[in-house]
Amino acid sequence: MPRASLSADAVVDVALGLVDAQGPAGLTLSAVACLAGVATPSLYKHVRNLAELRDLLSARIMNEMADEIGVAVIGRSADEAIRAFMTAWRTYALHHPHRYAALLHSPEPRTAEAGERLITILFATLRAYGLEDSAAVHAARCLRATAHGFVSLETGGGFALPEALDESYALLTHMVVTGLHAPRTDR
């Protein structure tokens, strides 16, 4: 019988704490079981394997991001919404660097719903620019790649020059906003 207090959600809670403390490399079923106070085989009553735990963990992280980004952009539109989106994305990654590093960026079935929430928020921020359908998809990909690229380099220690990263990110955000206003000339 599974422990009364142990569930798939509780296992993910323990895994989040482990990732926060040790980074994604520390995530093993035996480490989670040890922290949960159970034998490793007991986890299999709640998660099939480490891959499923990573999927569940990633879905939780993506939902956290969607919650925070959604709060940041609500009531804002156009440039203000894009700035809020970019700021909230970076803020989440800086406050939770190990969680962000553990995030799976491929559309796995368990992360699809959480990812859809995030994309819906992003599409809503792009409506003010008249971007819909294919144009909105392309713009959303560019925004996601831009925010993810910067914060991945930043949290990974990839920026060694002395200039302030806040200023670099503000410039990047300005470039994104400016680009959303510029007509495409490559078609």
Short mmCIF file of N, CA and C in Angstrom, two decimals:
data_model
loop_
_atom_site.label_atom_id
_atom_site.label_comp_id
_atom_site.label_asym_id
_atom_site.label_seq_id
_atom_site.Cartn_x
_atom_site.Cartn_y
_atom_site.Cartn_z
N MET A 1 0.84 -1.19 0.00
CA MET A 1 0.00 0.00 0.00
C MET A 1 0.88 1.25 0.00
N PRO A 2 0.50 2.25 -0.83
CA PRO A 2 1.25 3.50 -0.78
C PRO A 2 1.03 4.20 0.55
N ARG A 3 2.01 4.92 0.97
CA ARG A 3 1.89 5.74 2.17
C ARG A 3 0.73 6.69 2.02
N ALA A 4 -0.05 6.87 3.07
CA ALA A 4 -1.23 7.74 3.01
C ALA A 4 -0.87 9.15 2.59
N SER A 5 0.28 9.65 3.02
CA SER A 5 0.65 11.03 2.70
C SER A 5 1.39 11.14 1.37
N LEU A 6 1.69 10.03 0.75
CA LEU A 6 2.44 10.06 -0.50
C LEU A 6 1.48 9.92 -1.68
N SER A 7 1.68 10.79 -2.66
CA SER A 7 0.89 10.78 -3.89
C SER A 7 1.82 11.26 -4.99
N ALA A 8 1.35 11.23 -6.22
CA ALA A 8 2.18 11.75 -7.32
C ALA A 8 2.53 13.21 -7.07
N ASP A 9 1.56 14.01 -6.61
CA ASP A 9 1.83 15.42 -6.32
C ASP A 9 2.85 15.58 -5.20
N ALA A 10 2.74 14.74 -4.18
CA ALA A 10 3.70 14.81 -3.07
C ALA A 10 5.10 14.42 -3.54
N VAL A 11 5.19 13.43 -4.44
CA VAL A 11 6.48 13.04 -4.98
C VAL A 11 7.09 14.20 -5.77
N VAL A 12 6.26 14.90 -6.55
CA VAL A 12 6.73 16.06 -7.30
C VAL A 12 7.18 17.17 -6.34
N ASP A 13 6.46 17.36 -5.25
CA ASP A 13 6.87 18.35 -4.24
C ASP A 13 8.27 18.03 -3.71
N VAL A 14 8.50 16.77 -3.39
CA VAL A 14 9.81 16.36 -2.89
C VAL A 14 10.87 16.57 -3.97
N ALA A 15 10.53 16.21 -5.20
CA ALA A 15 11.47 16.37 -6.31
C ALA A 15 11.82 17.83 -6.53
N LEU A 16 10.83 18.73 -6.41
CA LEU A 16 11.10 20.16 -6.54
C LEU A 16 12.09 20.63 -5.47
N GLY A 17 11.88 20.20 -4.25
CA GLY A 17 12.79 20.56 -3.18
C GLY A 17 14.20 20.04 -3.44
N LEU A 18 14.29 18.84 -3.96
CA LEU A 18 15.58 18.26 -4.29
C LEU A 18 16.26 19.04 -5.40
N VAL A 19 15.52 19.37 -6.45
CA VAL A 19 16.08 20.15 -7.56
C VAL A 19 16.51 21.52 -7.07
N ASP A 20 15.70 22.16 -6.23
CA ASP A 20 16.08 23.46 -5.69
C ASP A 20 17.41 23.38 -4.93
N ALA A 21 17.60 22.32 -4.19
CA ALA A 21 18.80 22.18 -3.36
C ALA A 21 20.02 21.70 -4.14
N GLN A 22 19.82 20.78 -5.09
CA GLN A 22 20.96 20.14 -5.72
C GLN A 22 21.06 20.36 -7.22
N GLY A 23 20.05 20.97 -7.81
CA GLY A 23 20.04 21.13 -9.25
C GLY A 23 19.47 19.90 -9.93
N PRO A 24 19.20 20.00 -11.23
CA PRO A 24 18.58 18.89 -11.95
C PRO A 24 19.41 17.61 -11.94
N ALA A 25 20.73 17.72 -11.85
CA ALA A 25 21.58 16.53 -11.84
C ALA A 25 21.37 15.68 -10.59
N GLY A 26 20.88 16.29 -9.51
CA GLY A 26 20.64 15.56 -8.27
C GLY A 26 19.34 14.79 -8.24
N LEU A 27 18.54 14.95 -9.29
CA LEU A 27 17.23 14.30 -9.32
C LEU A 27 17.37 12.83 -9.69
N THR A 28 17.23 11.99 -8.70
CA THR A 28 17.19 10.54 -8.91
C THR A 28 16.03 9.99 -8.10
N LEU A 29 15.54 8.85 -8.49
CA LEU A 29 14.45 8.24 -7.73
C LEU A 29 14.90 7.86 -6.33
N SER A 30 16.14 7.40 -6.19
CA SER A 30 16.61 7.02 -4.86
C SER A 30 16.73 8.25 -3.95
N ALA A 31 17.16 9.39 -4.50
CA ALA A 31 17.25 10.61 -3.69
C ALA A 31 15.86 11.10 -3.28
N VAL A 32 14.91 11.04 -4.20
CA VAL A 32 13.53 11.44 -3.89
C VAL A 32 12.96 10.51 -2.83
N ALA A 33 13.16 9.21 -3.00
CA ALA A 33 12.65 8.25 -2.03
C ALA A 33 13.24 8.50 -0.64
N CYS A 34 14.53 8.76 -0.59
CA CYS A 34 15.20 9.03 0.69
C CYS A 34 14.58 10.25 1.38
N LEU A 35 14.39 11.32 0.61
CA LEU A 35 13.78 12.53 1.19
C LEU A 35 12.33 12.32 1.59
N ALA A 36 11.63 11.45 0.86
CA ALA A 36 10.23 11.17 1.17
C ALA A 36 10.10 10.18 2.32
N GLY A 37 11.22 9.56 2.70
CA GLY A 37 11.18 8.61 3.80
C GLY A 37 10.61 7.26 3.43
N VAL A 38 10.79 6.89 2.16
CA VAL A 38 10.28 5.59 1.70
C VAL A 38 11.38 4.88 0.93
N ALA A 39 11.17 3.61 0.69
CA ALA A 39 12.09 2.85 -0.15
C ALA A 39 11.81 3.21 -1.61
N THR A 40 12.84 3.18 -2.43
CA THR A 40 12.70 3.55 -3.85
C THR A 40 11.55 2.81 -4.54
N PRO A 41 11.37 1.50 -4.34
CA PRO A 41 10.25 0.83 -5.02
C PRO A 41 8.88 1.40 -4.66
N SER A 42 8.76 2.03 -3.50
CA SER A 42 7.48 2.63 -3.11
C SER A 42 7.08 3.77 -4.04
N LEU A 43 8.06 4.44 -4.66
CA LEU A 43 7.75 5.54 -5.58
C LEU A 43 7.02 5.05 -6.81
N TYR A 44 7.28 3.80 -7.20
CA TYR A 44 6.67 3.27 -8.42
C TYR A 44 5.15 3.13 -8.30
N LYS A 45 4.62 3.28 -7.12
CA LYS A 45 3.17 3.29 -6.95
C LYS A 45 2.58 4.64 -7.35
N HIS A 46 3.47 5.63 -7.51
CA HIS A 46 3.03 7.00 -7.79
C HIS A 46 3.57 7.55 -9.11
N VAL A 47 4.76 7.12 -9.50
CA VAL A 47 5.36 7.49 -10.79
C VAL A 47 5.98 6.24 -11.40
N ARG A 48 5.86 6.10 -12.72
CA ARG A 48 6.36 4.89 -13.39
C ARG A 48 7.88 4.80 -13.38
N ASN A 49 8.54 5.95 -13.56
CA ASN A 49 10.00 5.95 -13.67
C ASN A 49 10.50 7.39 -13.57
N LEU A 50 11.80 7.55 -13.70
CA LEU A 50 12.39 8.89 -13.59
C LEU A 50 11.93 9.79 -14.72
N ALA A 51 11.75 9.25 -15.90
CA ALA A 51 11.28 10.06 -17.03
C ALA A 51 9.90 10.64 -16.74
N GLU A 52 9.01 9.83 -16.18
CA GLU A 52 7.68 10.36 -15.85
C GLU A 52 7.78 11.42 -14.75
N LEU A 53 8.64 11.20 -13.78
CA LEU A 53 8.82 12.21 -12.72
C LEU A 53 9.33 13.51 -13.32
N ARG A 54 10.27 13.43 -14.25
CA ARG A 54 10.77 14.65 -14.90
C ARG A 54 9.66 15.35 -15.67
N ASP A 55 8.79 14.59 -16.35
CA ASP A 55 7.66 15.19 -17.06
C ASP A 55 6.72 15.90 -16.09
N LEU A 56 6.38 15.23 -14.99
CA LEU A 56 5.48 15.83 -14.00
C LEU A 56 6.11 17.07 -13.37
N LEU A 57 7.39 16.98 -13.09
CA LEU A 57 8.13 18.12 -12.53
C LEU A 57 8.12 19.29 -13.51
N SER A 58 8.38 19.00 -14.76
CA SER A 58 8.40 20.05 -15.78
C SER A 58 7.03 20.70 -15.94
N ALA A 59 5.99 19.89 -15.92
CA ALA A 59 4.63 20.45 -16.02
C ALA A 59 4.35 21.38 -14.84
N ARG A 60 4.78 20.98 -13.64
CA ARG A 60 4.58 21.84 -12.46
C ARG A 60 5.33 23.15 -12.63
N ILE A 61 6.57 23.08 -13.09
CA ILE A 61 7.39 24.28 -13.27
C ILE A 61 6.76 25.18 -14.33
N MET A 62 6.32 24.60 -15.43
CA MET A 62 5.71 25.40 -16.49
C MET A 62 4.42 26.05 -16.01
N ASN A 63 3.66 25.35 -15.19
CA ASN A 63 2.45 25.95 -14.62
C ASN A 63 2.79 27.09 -13.68
N GLU A 64 3.85 26.93 -12.89
CA GLU A 64 4.29 28.03 -12.03
C GLU A 64 4.66 29.25 -12.87
N MET A 65 5.40 29.02 -13.95
CA MET A 65 5.78 30.12 -14.83
C MET A 65 4.54 30.78 -15.44
N ALA A 66 3.62 29.96 -15.92
CA ALA A 66 2.40 30.51 -16.52
C ALA A 66 1.61 31.33 -15.50
N ASP A 67 1.55 30.86 -14.27
CA ASP A 67 0.86 31.62 -13.21
C ASP A 67 1.52 32.98 -13.02
N GLU A 68 2.84 32.99 -12.87
CA GLU A 68 3.55 34.25 -12.60
C GLU A 68 3.51 35.19 -13.81
N ILE A 69 3.69 34.65 -14.99
CA ILE A 69 3.66 35.48 -16.19
C ILE A 69 2.25 36.00 -16.43
N GLY A 70 1.25 35.15 -16.20
CA GLY A 70 -0.14 35.58 -16.36
C GLY A 70 -0.49 36.74 -15.45
N VAL A 71 -0.05 36.67 -14.21
CA VAL A 71 -0.30 37.77 -13.26
C VAL A 71 0.43 39.03 -13.73
N ALA A 72 1.62 38.87 -14.25
CA ALA A 72 2.42 40.03 -14.68
C ALA A 72 1.80 40.75 -15.87
N VAL A 73 1.20 40.02 -16.80
CA VAL A 73 0.70 40.66 -18.02
C VAL A 73 -0.77 41.06 -17.95
N ILE A 74 -1.50 40.53 -16.99
CA ILE A 74 -2.94 40.82 -16.92
C ILE A 74 -3.18 42.33 -16.80
N GLY A 75 -4.08 42.82 -17.59
CA GLY A 75 -4.43 44.24 -17.58
C GLY A 75 -3.48 45.10 -18.38
N ARG A 76 -2.50 44.51 -19.00
CA ARG A 76 -1.54 45.25 -19.80
C ARG A 76 -1.72 44.86 -21.26
N SER A 77 -1.27 45.72 -22.15
CA SER A 77 -1.34 45.36 -23.56
C SER A 77 -0.14 45.92 -24.30
N ALA A 78 0.06 45.41 -25.48
CA ALA A 78 1.10 45.85 -26.40
C ALA A 78 2.47 45.87 -25.70
N ASP A 79 3.19 46.99 -25.84
CA ASP A 79 4.56 47.08 -25.34
C ASP A 79 4.67 46.79 -23.85
N GLU A 80 3.73 47.31 -23.09
CA GLU A 80 3.74 47.10 -21.65
C GLU A 80 3.57 45.61 -21.32
N ALA A 81 2.72 44.91 -22.06
CA ALA A 81 2.52 43.48 -21.82
C ALA A 81 3.76 42.68 -22.21
N ILE A 82 4.40 43.04 -23.31
CA ILE A 82 5.61 42.34 -23.73
C ILE A 82 6.72 42.56 -22.71
N ARG A 83 6.88 43.79 -22.24
CA ARG A 83 7.89 44.05 -21.21
C ARG A 83 7.60 43.24 -19.94
N ALA A 84 6.34 43.19 -19.55
CA ALA A 84 5.96 42.42 -18.36
C ALA A 84 6.21 40.93 -18.58
N PHE A 85 5.91 40.43 -19.76
CA PHE A 85 6.16 39.03 -20.09
C PHE A 85 7.65 38.72 -19.97
N MET A 86 8.47 39.55 -20.62
CA MET A 86 9.92 39.33 -20.61
C MET A 86 10.48 39.42 -19.18
N THR A 87 10.02 40.39 -18.43
CA THR A 87 10.50 40.56 -17.05
C THR A 87 10.09 39.38 -16.18
N ALA A 88 8.84 38.94 -16.29
CA ALA A 88 8.37 37.84 -15.47
C ALA A 88 9.09 36.54 -15.81
N TRP A 89 9.36 36.33 -17.10
CA TRP A 89 10.10 35.11 -17.51
C TRP A 89 11.48 35.09 -16.84
N ARG A 90 12.17 36.21 -16.95
CA ARG A 90 13.51 36.29 -16.38
C ARG A 90 13.47 36.20 -14.85
N THR A 91 12.52 36.87 -14.25
CA THR A 91 12.40 36.85 -12.79
C THR A 91 12.21 35.42 -12.28
N TYR A 92 11.34 34.67 -12.95
CA TYR A 92 11.13 33.29 -12.53
C TYR A 92 12.44 32.51 -12.62
N ALA A 93 13.12 32.63 -13.73
CA ALA A 93 14.37 31.88 -13.93
C ALA A 93 15.43 32.27 -12.91
N LEU A 94 15.52 33.55 -12.58
CA LEU A 94 16.52 33.99 -11.60
C LEU A 94 16.17 33.56 -10.18
N HIS A 95 14.88 33.54 -9.86
CA HIS A 95 14.47 33.12 -8.52
C HIS A 95 14.52 31.60 -8.35
N HIS A 96 14.40 30.88 -9.45
CA HIS A 96 14.38 29.41 -9.41
C HIS A 96 15.31 28.84 -10.49
N PRO A 97 16.60 29.14 -10.44
CA PRO A 97 17.49 28.72 -11.53
C PRO A 97 17.55 27.21 -11.74
N HIS A 98 17.51 26.44 -10.65
CA HIS A 98 17.57 24.99 -10.82
C HIS A 98 16.27 24.44 -11.39
N ARG A 99 15.16 25.01 -10.96
CA ARG A 99 13.88 24.58 -11.55
C ARG A 99 13.86 24.91 -13.03
N TYR A 100 14.31 26.10 -13.35
CA TYR A 100 14.31 26.51 -14.76
C TYR A 100 15.19 25.57 -15.58
N ALA A 101 16.32 25.19 -15.03
CA ALA A 101 17.22 24.28 -15.74
C ALA A 101 16.60 22.89 -15.89
N ALA A 102 15.71 22.51 -14.99
CA ALA A 102 15.06 21.20 -15.06
C ALA A 102 13.86 21.18 -16.01
N LEU A 103 13.47 22.34 -16.46
CA LEU A 103 12.30 22.45 -17.34
C LEU A 103 12.56 21.77 -18.68
N LEU A 104 11.66 20.88 -19.06
CA LEU A 104 11.74 20.24 -20.37
C LEU A 104 11.07 21.18 -21.37
N HIS A 105 11.77 21.48 -22.44
CA HIS A 105 11.23 22.44 -23.41
C HIS A 105 10.59 21.76 -24.61
N SER A 106 10.55 20.45 -24.59
CA SER A 106 9.87 19.73 -25.67
C SER A 106 8.42 19.50 -25.26
N PRO A 107 7.52 19.46 -26.23
CA PRO A 107 6.10 19.33 -25.90
C PRO A 107 5.69 17.91 -25.52
N GLU A 108 6.05 17.51 -24.33
CA GLU A 108 5.65 16.21 -23.81
C GLU A 108 4.17 16.26 -23.44
N PRO A 109 3.48 15.13 -23.48
CA PRO A 109 2.05 15.14 -23.17
C PRO A 109 1.71 15.78 -21.82
N ARG A 110 2.51 15.53 -20.79
CA ARG A 110 2.20 16.09 -19.47
C ARG A 110 2.46 17.59 -19.41
N THR A 111 3.41 18.07 -20.21
CA THR A 111 3.70 19.50 -20.20
C THR A 111 2.87 20.26 -21.22
N ALA A 112 2.15 19.55 -22.08
CA ALA A 112 1.40 20.20 -23.16
C ALA A 112 0.36 21.17 -22.60
N GLU A 113 -0.39 20.76 -21.60
CA GLU A 113 -1.43 21.64 -21.04
C GLU A 113 -0.82 22.88 -20.42
N ALA A 114 0.25 22.70 -19.65
CA ALA A 114 0.93 23.84 -19.04
C ALA A 114 1.53 24.73 -20.12
N GLY A 115 2.12 24.12 -21.13
CA GLY A 115 2.68 24.88 -22.24
C GLY A 115 1.62 25.65 -22.99
N GLU A 116 0.46 25.05 -23.13
CA GLU A 116 -0.66 25.71 -23.81
C GLU A 116 -1.09 26.95 -23.03
N ARG A 117 -1.09 26.87 -21.71
CA ARG A 117 -1.42 28.05 -20.89
C ARG A 117 -0.44 29.18 -21.16
N LEU A 118 0.84 28.84 -21.20
CA LEU A 118 1.88 29.84 -21.43
C LEU A 118 1.75 30.44 -22.83
N ILE A 119 1.50 29.61 -23.82
CA ILE A 119 1.34 30.10 -25.19
C ILE A 119 0.10 30.97 -25.32
N THR A 120 -0.97 30.60 -24.66
CA THR A 120 -2.20 31.40 -24.69
C THR A 120 -1.93 32.80 -24.14
N ILE A 121 -1.19 32.87 -23.06
CA ILE A 121 -0.82 34.17 -22.48
C ILE A 121 0.01 34.96 -23.49
N LEU A 122 0.96 34.30 -24.11
CA LEU A 122 1.82 34.97 -25.08
C LEU A 122 1.03 35.45 -26.30
N PHE A 123 0.15 34.62 -26.82
CA PHE A 123 -0.68 35.04 -27.96
C PHE A 123 -1.55 36.25 -27.59
N ALA A 124 -2.05 36.26 -26.37
CA ALA A 124 -2.87 37.40 -25.93
C ALA A 124 -2.05 38.68 -25.91
N THR A 125 -0.77 38.59 -25.54
CA THR A 125 0.07 39.79 -25.52
C THR A 125 0.38 40.27 -26.93
N LEU A 126 0.31 39.38 -27.90
CA LEU A 126 0.65 39.74 -29.28
C LEU A 126 -0.54 40.29 -30.07
N ARG A 127 -1.75 40.10 -29.58
CA ARG A 127 -2.93 40.58 -30.31
C ARG A 127 -2.91 42.08 -30.55
N ALA A 128 -2.37 42.82 -29.62
CA ALA A 128 -2.33 44.29 -29.76
C ALA A 128 -1.48 44.72 -30.95
N TYR A 129 -0.64 43.83 -31.44
CA TYR A 129 0.20 44.14 -32.60
C TYR A 129 -0.45 43.68 -33.90
N GLY A 130 -1.66 43.15 -33.80
CA GLY A 130 -2.35 42.66 -34.98
C GLY A 130 -1.80 41.33 -35.48
N LEU A 131 -1.06 40.64 -34.63
CA LEU A 131 -0.47 39.36 -35.02
C LEU A 131 -1.44 38.22 -34.69
N GLU A 132 -1.78 37.48 -35.70
CA GLU A 132 -2.67 36.34 -35.53
C GLU A 132 -2.16 35.18 -36.37
N ASP A 133 -2.71 34.02 -36.12
CA ASP A 133 -2.41 32.82 -36.89
C ASP A 133 -0.91 32.59 -36.99
N SER A 134 -0.42 32.38 -38.19
CA SER A 134 0.98 32.06 -38.43
C SER A 134 1.92 33.16 -37.93
N ALA A 135 1.56 34.41 -38.13
CA ALA A 135 2.40 35.52 -37.69
C ALA A 135 2.55 35.52 -36.17
N ALA A 136 1.49 35.18 -35.45
CA ALA A 136 1.55 35.11 -33.99
C ALA A 136 2.43 33.95 -33.55
N VAL A 137 2.36 32.83 -34.25
CA VAL A 137 3.20 31.68 -33.91
C VAL A 137 4.67 32.04 -34.07
N HIS A 138 5.01 32.67 -35.20
CA HIS A 138 6.40 33.05 -35.42
C HIS A 138 6.89 34.04 -34.36
N ALA A 139 6.08 35.02 -34.05
CA ALA A 139 6.45 36.02 -33.04
C ALA A 139 6.59 35.37 -31.66
N ALA A 140 5.68 34.46 -31.33
CA ALA A 140 5.74 33.77 -30.04
C ALA A 140 7.03 32.95 -29.94
N ARG A 141 7.38 32.27 -31.01
CA ARG A 141 8.63 31.50 -31.01
C ARG A 141 9.83 32.40 -30.79
N CYS A 142 9.82 33.55 -31.44
CA CYS A 142 10.94 34.49 -31.28
C CYS A 142 11.02 35.02 -29.85
N LEU A 143 9.88 35.37 -29.27
CA LEU A 143 9.87 35.86 -27.88
C LEU A 143 10.37 34.79 -26.92
N ARG A 144 9.86 33.59 -27.09
CA ARG A 144 10.27 32.49 -26.20
C ARG A 144 11.76 32.22 -26.35
N ALA A 145 12.24 32.16 -27.58
CA ALA A 145 13.67 31.89 -27.81
C ALA A 145 14.54 33.00 -27.24
N THR A 146 14.09 34.22 -27.37
CA THR A 146 14.85 35.36 -26.86
C THR A 146 14.94 35.31 -25.33
N ALA A 147 13.80 35.17 -24.68
CA ALA A 147 13.80 35.13 -23.21
C ALA A 147 14.56 33.92 -22.70
N HIS A 148 14.29 32.76 -23.28
CA HIS A 148 14.95 31.53 -22.83
C HIS A 148 16.47 31.59 -23.06
N GLY A 149 16.86 32.06 -24.21
CA GLY A 149 18.29 32.14 -24.51
C GLY A 149 19.04 33.01 -23.52
N PHE A 150 18.50 34.18 -23.25
CA PHE A 150 19.18 35.09 -22.33
C PHE A 150 19.25 34.49 -20.94
N VAL A 151 18.11 34.03 -20.41
CA VAL A 151 18.12 33.55 -19.03
C VAL A 151 18.91 32.25 -18.89
N SER A 152 18.95 31.44 -19.93
CA SER A 152 19.76 30.22 -19.87
C SER A 152 21.24 30.57 -19.78
N LEU A 153 21.67 31.54 -20.58
CA LEU A 153 23.05 32.00 -20.50
C LEU A 153 23.33 32.66 -19.14
N GLU A 154 22.38 33.47 -18.69
CA GLU A 154 22.58 34.18 -17.43
C GLU A 154 22.65 33.22 -16.25
N THR A 155 21.70 32.32 -16.13
CA THR A 155 21.70 31.40 -14.99
C THR A 155 22.82 30.38 -15.08
N GLY A 156 23.32 30.15 -16.28
CA GLY A 156 24.44 29.23 -16.46
C GLY A 156 25.80 29.89 -16.35
N GLY A 157 25.82 31.19 -16.04
CA GLY A 157 27.08 31.91 -15.88
C GLY A 157 27.76 32.23 -17.20
N GLY A 158 26.97 32.35 -18.26
CA GLY A 158 27.53 32.56 -19.58
C GLY A 158 27.89 33.99 -19.94
N PHE A 159 27.63 34.94 -19.06
CA PHE A 159 27.97 36.34 -19.34
C PHE A 159 29.08 36.76 -18.40
N ALA A 160 30.28 36.92 -18.93
CA ALA A 160 31.43 37.23 -18.08
C ALA A 160 31.83 38.71 -18.10
N LEU A 161 31.37 39.46 -19.08
CA LEU A 161 31.77 40.87 -19.17
C LEU A 161 31.12 41.66 -18.03
N PRO A 162 31.74 42.76 -17.62
CA PRO A 162 31.30 43.45 -16.41
C PRO A 162 30.02 44.28 -16.54
N GLU A 163 29.54 44.54 -17.72
CA GLU A 163 28.34 45.37 -17.85
C GLU A 163 27.15 44.71 -17.15
N ALA A 164 26.27 45.56 -16.63
CA ALA A 164 25.12 45.08 -15.85
C ALA A 164 24.16 44.27 -16.73
N LEU A 165 23.80 43.09 -16.25
CA LEU A 165 22.89 42.23 -16.99
C LEU A 165 21.49 42.82 -17.07
N ASP A 166 21.08 43.57 -16.05
CA ASP A 166 19.78 44.23 -16.11
C ASP A 166 19.70 45.18 -17.30
N GLU A 167 20.79 45.90 -17.54
CA GLU A 167 20.82 46.81 -18.69
C GLU A 167 20.79 46.05 -20.01
N SER A 168 21.51 44.95 -20.07
CA SER A 168 21.48 44.13 -21.29
C SER A 168 20.08 43.58 -21.55
N TYR A 169 19.42 43.12 -20.49
CA TYR A 169 18.07 42.57 -20.67
C TYR A 169 17.08 43.66 -21.04
N ALA A 170 17.25 44.85 -20.47
CA ALA A 170 16.39 45.98 -20.84
C ALA A 170 16.57 46.31 -22.32
N LEU A 171 17.81 46.29 -22.79
CA LEU A 171 18.07 46.53 -24.21
C LEU A 171 17.44 45.44 -25.07
N LEU A 172 17.60 44.20 -24.65
CA LEU A 172 17.00 43.09 -25.39
C LEU A 172 15.49 43.23 -25.46
N THR A 173 14.87 43.58 -24.35
CA THR A 173 13.42 43.78 -24.32
C THR A 173 13.03 44.93 -25.25
N HIS A 174 13.79 46.01 -25.23
CA HIS A 174 13.53 47.13 -26.13
C HIS A 174 13.64 46.68 -27.60
N MET A 175 14.63 45.89 -27.90
CA MET A 175 14.80 45.40 -29.26
C MET A 175 13.61 44.52 -29.69
N VAL A 176 13.13 43.71 -28.77
CA VAL A 176 11.97 42.87 -29.07
C VAL A 176 10.75 43.73 -29.34
N VAL A 177 10.49 44.69 -28.46
CA VAL A 177 9.33 45.58 -28.63
C VAL A 177 9.44 46.35 -29.94
N THR A 178 10.61 46.90 -30.21
CA THR A 178 10.83 47.64 -31.45
C THR A 178 10.60 46.74 -32.65
N GLY A 179 11.10 45.53 -32.58
CA GLY A 179 10.93 44.58 -33.67
C GLY A 179 9.47 44.23 -33.92
N LEU A 180 8.67 44.18 -32.88
CA LEU A 180 7.25 43.88 -33.06
C LEU A 180 6.52 45.01 -33.79
N HIS A 181 7.06 46.21 -33.73
CA HIS A 181 6.46 47.35 -34.43
C HIS A 181 6.96 47.49 -35.87
N ALA A 182 8.11 46.91 -36.14
CA ALA A 182 8.73 47.07 -37.47
C ALA A 182 8.08 46.14 -38.49
N PRO A 183 7.76 46.66 -39.65
CA PRO A 183 7.20 45.77 -40.69
C PRO A 183 8.30 44.84 -41.20
N ARG A 184 7.89 43.62 -41.53
CA ARG A 184 8.85 42.67 -42.08
C ARG A 184 9.18 43.05 -43.52
N THR A 185 10.44 43.01 -43.82
CA THR A 185 10.88 43.37 -45.17
C THR A 185 11.49 42.18 -45.88
N ASP A 186 11.50 41.02 -45.25
CA ASP A 186 12.15 39.84 -45.83
C ASP A 186 11.19 38.94 -46.61
N ARG A 187 9.97 39.39 -46.81
CA ARG A 187 9.00 38.54 -47.53
C ARG A 187 8.90 38.96 -48.96
#
